[in-house]
Short mmCIF file of C-alpha atoms in Angstrom, two decimals:
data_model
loop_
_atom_site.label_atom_id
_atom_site.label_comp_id
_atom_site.label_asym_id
_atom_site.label_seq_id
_atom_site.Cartn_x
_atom_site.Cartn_y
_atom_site.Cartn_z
CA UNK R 1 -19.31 -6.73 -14.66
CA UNK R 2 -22.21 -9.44 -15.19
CA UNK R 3 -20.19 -12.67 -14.79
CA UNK R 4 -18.00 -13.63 -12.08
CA UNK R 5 -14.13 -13.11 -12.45
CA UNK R 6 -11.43 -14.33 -11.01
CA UNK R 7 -7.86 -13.66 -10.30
CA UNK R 8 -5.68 -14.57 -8.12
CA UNK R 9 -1.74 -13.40 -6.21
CA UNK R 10 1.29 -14.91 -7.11
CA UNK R 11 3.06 -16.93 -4.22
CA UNK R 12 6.53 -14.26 -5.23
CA UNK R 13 3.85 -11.13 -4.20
CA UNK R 14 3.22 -11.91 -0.17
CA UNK R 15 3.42 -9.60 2.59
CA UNK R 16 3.36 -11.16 6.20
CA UNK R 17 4.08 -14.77 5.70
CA UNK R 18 1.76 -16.49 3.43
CA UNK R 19 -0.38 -14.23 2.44
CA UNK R 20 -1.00 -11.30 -0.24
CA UNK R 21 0.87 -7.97 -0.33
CA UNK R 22 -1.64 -5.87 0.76
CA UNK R 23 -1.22 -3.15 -1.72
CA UNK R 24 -0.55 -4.91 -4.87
CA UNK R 25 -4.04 -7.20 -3.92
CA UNK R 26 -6.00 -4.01 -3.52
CA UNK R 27 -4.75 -2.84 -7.00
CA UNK R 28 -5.40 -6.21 -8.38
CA UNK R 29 -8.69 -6.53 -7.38
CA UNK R 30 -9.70 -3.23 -8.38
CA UNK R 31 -8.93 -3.56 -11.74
CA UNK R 32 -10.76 -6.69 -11.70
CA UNK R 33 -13.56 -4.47 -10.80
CA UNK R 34 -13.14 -1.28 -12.46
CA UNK R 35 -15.86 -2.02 -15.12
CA UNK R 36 -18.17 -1.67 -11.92
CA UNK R 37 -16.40 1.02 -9.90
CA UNK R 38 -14.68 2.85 -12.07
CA UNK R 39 -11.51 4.20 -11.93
CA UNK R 40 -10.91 5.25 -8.77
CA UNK R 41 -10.96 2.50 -6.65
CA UNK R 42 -11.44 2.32 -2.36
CA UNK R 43 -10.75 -1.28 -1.37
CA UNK R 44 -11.59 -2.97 2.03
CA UNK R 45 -9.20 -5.47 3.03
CA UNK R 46 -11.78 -7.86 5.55
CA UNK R 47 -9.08 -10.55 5.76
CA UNK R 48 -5.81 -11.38 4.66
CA UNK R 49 -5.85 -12.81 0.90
CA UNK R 50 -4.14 -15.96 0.26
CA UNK R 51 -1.57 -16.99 -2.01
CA UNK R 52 -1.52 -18.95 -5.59
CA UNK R 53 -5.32 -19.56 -4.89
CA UNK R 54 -8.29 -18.08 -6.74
CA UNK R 55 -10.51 -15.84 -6.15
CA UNK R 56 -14.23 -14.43 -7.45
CA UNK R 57 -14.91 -10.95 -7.87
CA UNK R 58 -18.52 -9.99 -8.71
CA UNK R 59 -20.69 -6.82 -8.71
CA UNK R 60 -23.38 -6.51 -5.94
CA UNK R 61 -25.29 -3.38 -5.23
CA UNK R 62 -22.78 -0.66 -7.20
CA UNK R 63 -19.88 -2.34 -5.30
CA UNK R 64 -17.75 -5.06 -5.88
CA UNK R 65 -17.34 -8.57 -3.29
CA UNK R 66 -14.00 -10.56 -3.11
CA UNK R 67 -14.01 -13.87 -1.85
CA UNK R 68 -12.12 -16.95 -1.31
CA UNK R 69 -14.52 -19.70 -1.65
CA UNK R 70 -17.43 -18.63 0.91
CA UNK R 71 -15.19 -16.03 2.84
CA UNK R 72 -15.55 -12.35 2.17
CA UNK R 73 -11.95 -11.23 1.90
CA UNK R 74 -12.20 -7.59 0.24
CA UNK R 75 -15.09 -5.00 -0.88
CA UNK R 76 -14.29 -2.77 -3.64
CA UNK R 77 -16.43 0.50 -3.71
CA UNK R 78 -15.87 3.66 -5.90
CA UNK R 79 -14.10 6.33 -4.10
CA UNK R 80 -16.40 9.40 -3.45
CA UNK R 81 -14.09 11.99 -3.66
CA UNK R 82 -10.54 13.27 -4.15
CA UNK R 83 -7.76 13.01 -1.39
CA UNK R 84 -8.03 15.44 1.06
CA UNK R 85 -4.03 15.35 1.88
CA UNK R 86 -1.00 14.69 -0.44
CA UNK R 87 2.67 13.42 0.19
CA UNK R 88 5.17 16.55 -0.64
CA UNK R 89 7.81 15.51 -2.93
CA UNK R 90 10.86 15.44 -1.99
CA UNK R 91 14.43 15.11 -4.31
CA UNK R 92 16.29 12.19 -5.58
CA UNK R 93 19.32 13.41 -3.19
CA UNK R 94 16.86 13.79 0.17
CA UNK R 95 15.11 10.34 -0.93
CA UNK R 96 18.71 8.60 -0.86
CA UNK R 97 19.49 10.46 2.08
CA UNK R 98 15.79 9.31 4.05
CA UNK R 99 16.83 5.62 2.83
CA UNK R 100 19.61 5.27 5.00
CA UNK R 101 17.52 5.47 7.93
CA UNK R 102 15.36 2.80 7.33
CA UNK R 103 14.40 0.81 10.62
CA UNK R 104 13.66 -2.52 8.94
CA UNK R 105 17.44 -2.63 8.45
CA UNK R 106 17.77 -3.35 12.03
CA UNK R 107 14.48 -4.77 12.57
CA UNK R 108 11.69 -6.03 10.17
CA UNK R 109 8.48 -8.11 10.96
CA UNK R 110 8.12 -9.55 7.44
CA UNK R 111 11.34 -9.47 6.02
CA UNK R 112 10.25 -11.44 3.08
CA UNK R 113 7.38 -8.89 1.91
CA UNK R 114 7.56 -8.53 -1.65
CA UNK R 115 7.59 -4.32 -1.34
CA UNK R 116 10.32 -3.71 1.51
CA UNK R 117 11.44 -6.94 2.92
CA UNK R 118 15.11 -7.16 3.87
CA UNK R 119 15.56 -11.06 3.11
CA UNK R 120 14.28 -10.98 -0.74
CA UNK R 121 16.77 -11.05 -3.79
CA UNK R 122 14.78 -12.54 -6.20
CA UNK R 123 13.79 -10.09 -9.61
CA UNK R 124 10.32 -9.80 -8.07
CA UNK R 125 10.90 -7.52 -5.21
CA UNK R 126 10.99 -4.06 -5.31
CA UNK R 127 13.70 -3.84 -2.32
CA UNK R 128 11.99 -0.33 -1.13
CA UNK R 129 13.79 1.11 1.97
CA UNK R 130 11.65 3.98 3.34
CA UNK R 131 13.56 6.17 6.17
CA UNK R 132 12.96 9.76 7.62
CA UNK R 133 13.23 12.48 5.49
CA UNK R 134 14.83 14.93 7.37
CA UNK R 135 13.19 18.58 8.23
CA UNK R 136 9.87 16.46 7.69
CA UNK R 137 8.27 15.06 11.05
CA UNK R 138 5.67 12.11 9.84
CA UNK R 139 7.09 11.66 5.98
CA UNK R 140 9.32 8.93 4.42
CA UNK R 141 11.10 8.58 1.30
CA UNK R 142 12.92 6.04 -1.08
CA UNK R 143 13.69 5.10 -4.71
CA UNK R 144 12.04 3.18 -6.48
CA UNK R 145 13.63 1.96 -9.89
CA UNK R 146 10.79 -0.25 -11.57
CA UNK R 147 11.60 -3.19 -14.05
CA UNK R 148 9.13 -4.11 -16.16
CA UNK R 149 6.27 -2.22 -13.80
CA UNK R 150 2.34 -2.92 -14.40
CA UNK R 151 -0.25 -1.22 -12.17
CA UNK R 152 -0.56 -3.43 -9.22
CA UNK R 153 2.59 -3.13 -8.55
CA UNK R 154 2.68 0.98 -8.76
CA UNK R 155 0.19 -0.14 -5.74
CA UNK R 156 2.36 -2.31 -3.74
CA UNK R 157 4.84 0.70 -4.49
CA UNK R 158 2.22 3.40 -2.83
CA UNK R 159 1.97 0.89 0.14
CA UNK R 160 4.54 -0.43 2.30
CA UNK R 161 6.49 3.03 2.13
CA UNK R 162 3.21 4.38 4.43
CA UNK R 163 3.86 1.31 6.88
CA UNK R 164 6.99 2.65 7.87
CA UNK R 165 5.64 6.24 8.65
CA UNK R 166 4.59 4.14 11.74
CA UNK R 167 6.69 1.88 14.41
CA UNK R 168 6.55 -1.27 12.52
CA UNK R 169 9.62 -2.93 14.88
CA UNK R 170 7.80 -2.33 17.87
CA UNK R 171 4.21 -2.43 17.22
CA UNK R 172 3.58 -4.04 13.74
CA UNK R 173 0.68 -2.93 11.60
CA UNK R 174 -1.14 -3.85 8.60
CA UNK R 175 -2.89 -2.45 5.87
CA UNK R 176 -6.60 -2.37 6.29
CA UNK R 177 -8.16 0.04 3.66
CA UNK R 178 -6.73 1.48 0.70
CA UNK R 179 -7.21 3.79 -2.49
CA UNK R 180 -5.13 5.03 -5.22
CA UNK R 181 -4.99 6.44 -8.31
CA UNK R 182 -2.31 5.81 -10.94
CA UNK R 183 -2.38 8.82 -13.71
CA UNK R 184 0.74 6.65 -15.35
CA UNK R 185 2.92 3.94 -14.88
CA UNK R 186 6.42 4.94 -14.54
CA UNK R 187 9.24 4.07 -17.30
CA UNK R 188 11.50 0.75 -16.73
CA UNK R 189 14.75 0.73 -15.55
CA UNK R 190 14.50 5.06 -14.44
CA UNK R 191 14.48 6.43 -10.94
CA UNK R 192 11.65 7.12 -8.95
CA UNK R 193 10.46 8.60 -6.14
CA UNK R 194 8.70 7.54 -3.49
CA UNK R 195 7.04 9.22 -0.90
CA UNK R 196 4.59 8.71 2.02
CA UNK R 197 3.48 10.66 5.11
CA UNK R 198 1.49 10.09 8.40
CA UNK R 199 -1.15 12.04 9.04
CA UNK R 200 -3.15 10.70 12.13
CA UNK R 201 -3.47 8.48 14.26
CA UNK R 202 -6.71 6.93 16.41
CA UNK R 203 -6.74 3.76 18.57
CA UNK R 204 -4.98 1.23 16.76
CA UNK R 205 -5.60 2.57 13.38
CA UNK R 206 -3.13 5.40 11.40
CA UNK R 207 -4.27 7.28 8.16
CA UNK R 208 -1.72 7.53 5.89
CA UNK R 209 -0.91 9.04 1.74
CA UNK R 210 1.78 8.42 0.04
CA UNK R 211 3.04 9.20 -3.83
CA UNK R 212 5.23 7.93 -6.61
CA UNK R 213 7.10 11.27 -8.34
CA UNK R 214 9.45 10.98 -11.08
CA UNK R 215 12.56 12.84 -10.12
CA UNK R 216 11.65 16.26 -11.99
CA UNK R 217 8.41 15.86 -9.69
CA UNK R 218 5.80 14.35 -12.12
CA UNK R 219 3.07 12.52 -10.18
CA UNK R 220 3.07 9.07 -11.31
CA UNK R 221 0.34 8.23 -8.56
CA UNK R 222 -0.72 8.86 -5.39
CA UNK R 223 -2.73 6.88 -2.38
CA UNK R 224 -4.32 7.20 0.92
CA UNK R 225 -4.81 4.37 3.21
CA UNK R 226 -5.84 3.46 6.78
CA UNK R 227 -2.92 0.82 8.45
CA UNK R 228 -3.99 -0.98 11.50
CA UNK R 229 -1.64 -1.99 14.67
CA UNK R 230 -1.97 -5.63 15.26
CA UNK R 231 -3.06 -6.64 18.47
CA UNK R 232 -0.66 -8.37 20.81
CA UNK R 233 1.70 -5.76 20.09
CA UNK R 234 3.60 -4.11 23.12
CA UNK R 235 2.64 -0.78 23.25
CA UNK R 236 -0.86 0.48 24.07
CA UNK R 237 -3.16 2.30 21.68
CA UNK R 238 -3.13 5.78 21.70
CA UNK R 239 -6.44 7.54 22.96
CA UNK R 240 -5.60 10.94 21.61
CA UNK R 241 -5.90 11.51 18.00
CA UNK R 242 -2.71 12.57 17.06
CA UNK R 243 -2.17 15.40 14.09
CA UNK R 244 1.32 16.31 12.33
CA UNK R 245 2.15 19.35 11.04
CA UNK R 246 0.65 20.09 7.63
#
């Protein structure tokens, strides 16, 4: 990539309140920069990206710089290597099961997130409810049924569900860092699965994977991402990294 692109996230595709879904912008961007990164894609969310507003992507030093006007929003590097830990699948029945327990029934902090938000019924939301899978300590599960699905949004599928591995009524978090690789996107209008799992936590930050099975348990795609608690929440931030069973 010589030139500078652009691109930018439509005002339907927000997370928190006026700004981007953080997965679908990661998987935006790098496709806007795959011609320098390649395929596999590890993008840096540095701020949150705005809505219905461009913004330039260009190559600098093997890596790729988002930003909106003179801010630095997102760095898009090549991911090194392969992901070290993988969401189990789980069936259709468990998944249906897992999405009855899903805590932003009761209680959401962005209820109008394009992924998982309770308050949207408009054809662009994917209305994901990820809740416990049970006999699984750390891993959540839902169905997915894509319309129409490109990949940015198999992205914004591999995200939220990884939020909710966490306590996201009591102490919100956000996505910081993500990666993902999408070997297909899935058919229209077919179940899928969708799966995500916590594996540590450190401070204020939580490393999470998560992936997107088709019910006979073909791997659509797969992620890995790093969440981060916002501060003012109520609880305090762990010391002890904690480690689920693998």
């Amino acid at each position: 990539m010589t030139e500078v692109r652009t691109c930018r996230v439509a005002r339907t595709h927000n997370g928190p309140p006026g700004s981007a879904n953080g997965g679908y912008a990661c998987g935006m961007v790098a496709r806007a920069a795959a011609d320098v990164v390649g395929p596999a894609a590890v993008v840096q969310l540095h701020a949150a990206l705005p809505l219905d507003t461009e913004l330039t992507v260009h190559a600098h030093r093997g890596r790729a710089l988002v930003r909106h006007g003179d801010e630095l929003v997102a760095t898009v590097s090549a991911a090194k290597h392969g992901q070290r830990a993988v969401a189990p699948f789980v069936s259709v029945a468990a998944a249906r099961r897992a999405s009855a327990s899903f805590a932003g029934a009761v209680a959401h902090p962005f209820p109008e997130c394009l992924v998982c938000g309770t308050a949207r019924t408009d054809s662009a939301a994917l209305h994901l409810t990820p809740g416990g899978v049970d006999g699984l300590p750390g891993v959540v599960a839902c169905i997915w049924t894509p319309d129409d699905p490109d990949p940015d949004t198999v992205w914004a599928a591999l995200d939220c569900p990884g939020g909710w591995t966490l306590d996201q009524t009591g102490s919100p978090h956000v996505l910081g860092r993500m990666s993902a690789h999408v070997r297909a996107v899935p058919p229209s209008g077919k179940p899928t699965i969708v799966v995500a799992r916590r594996i540590a936590t450190v401070g204020r930050t939580a490393r999470v994977v998560s992936a997107l099975f088709g019910p006979d348990g073909t791997e659509f795609g797969r992620a890995e991402a790093t969440w981060v608690r916002l501060t003012g929440s109520s609880d305090p931030a762990p010391r002890k990294k904690e480690r689920l069973p693998s």
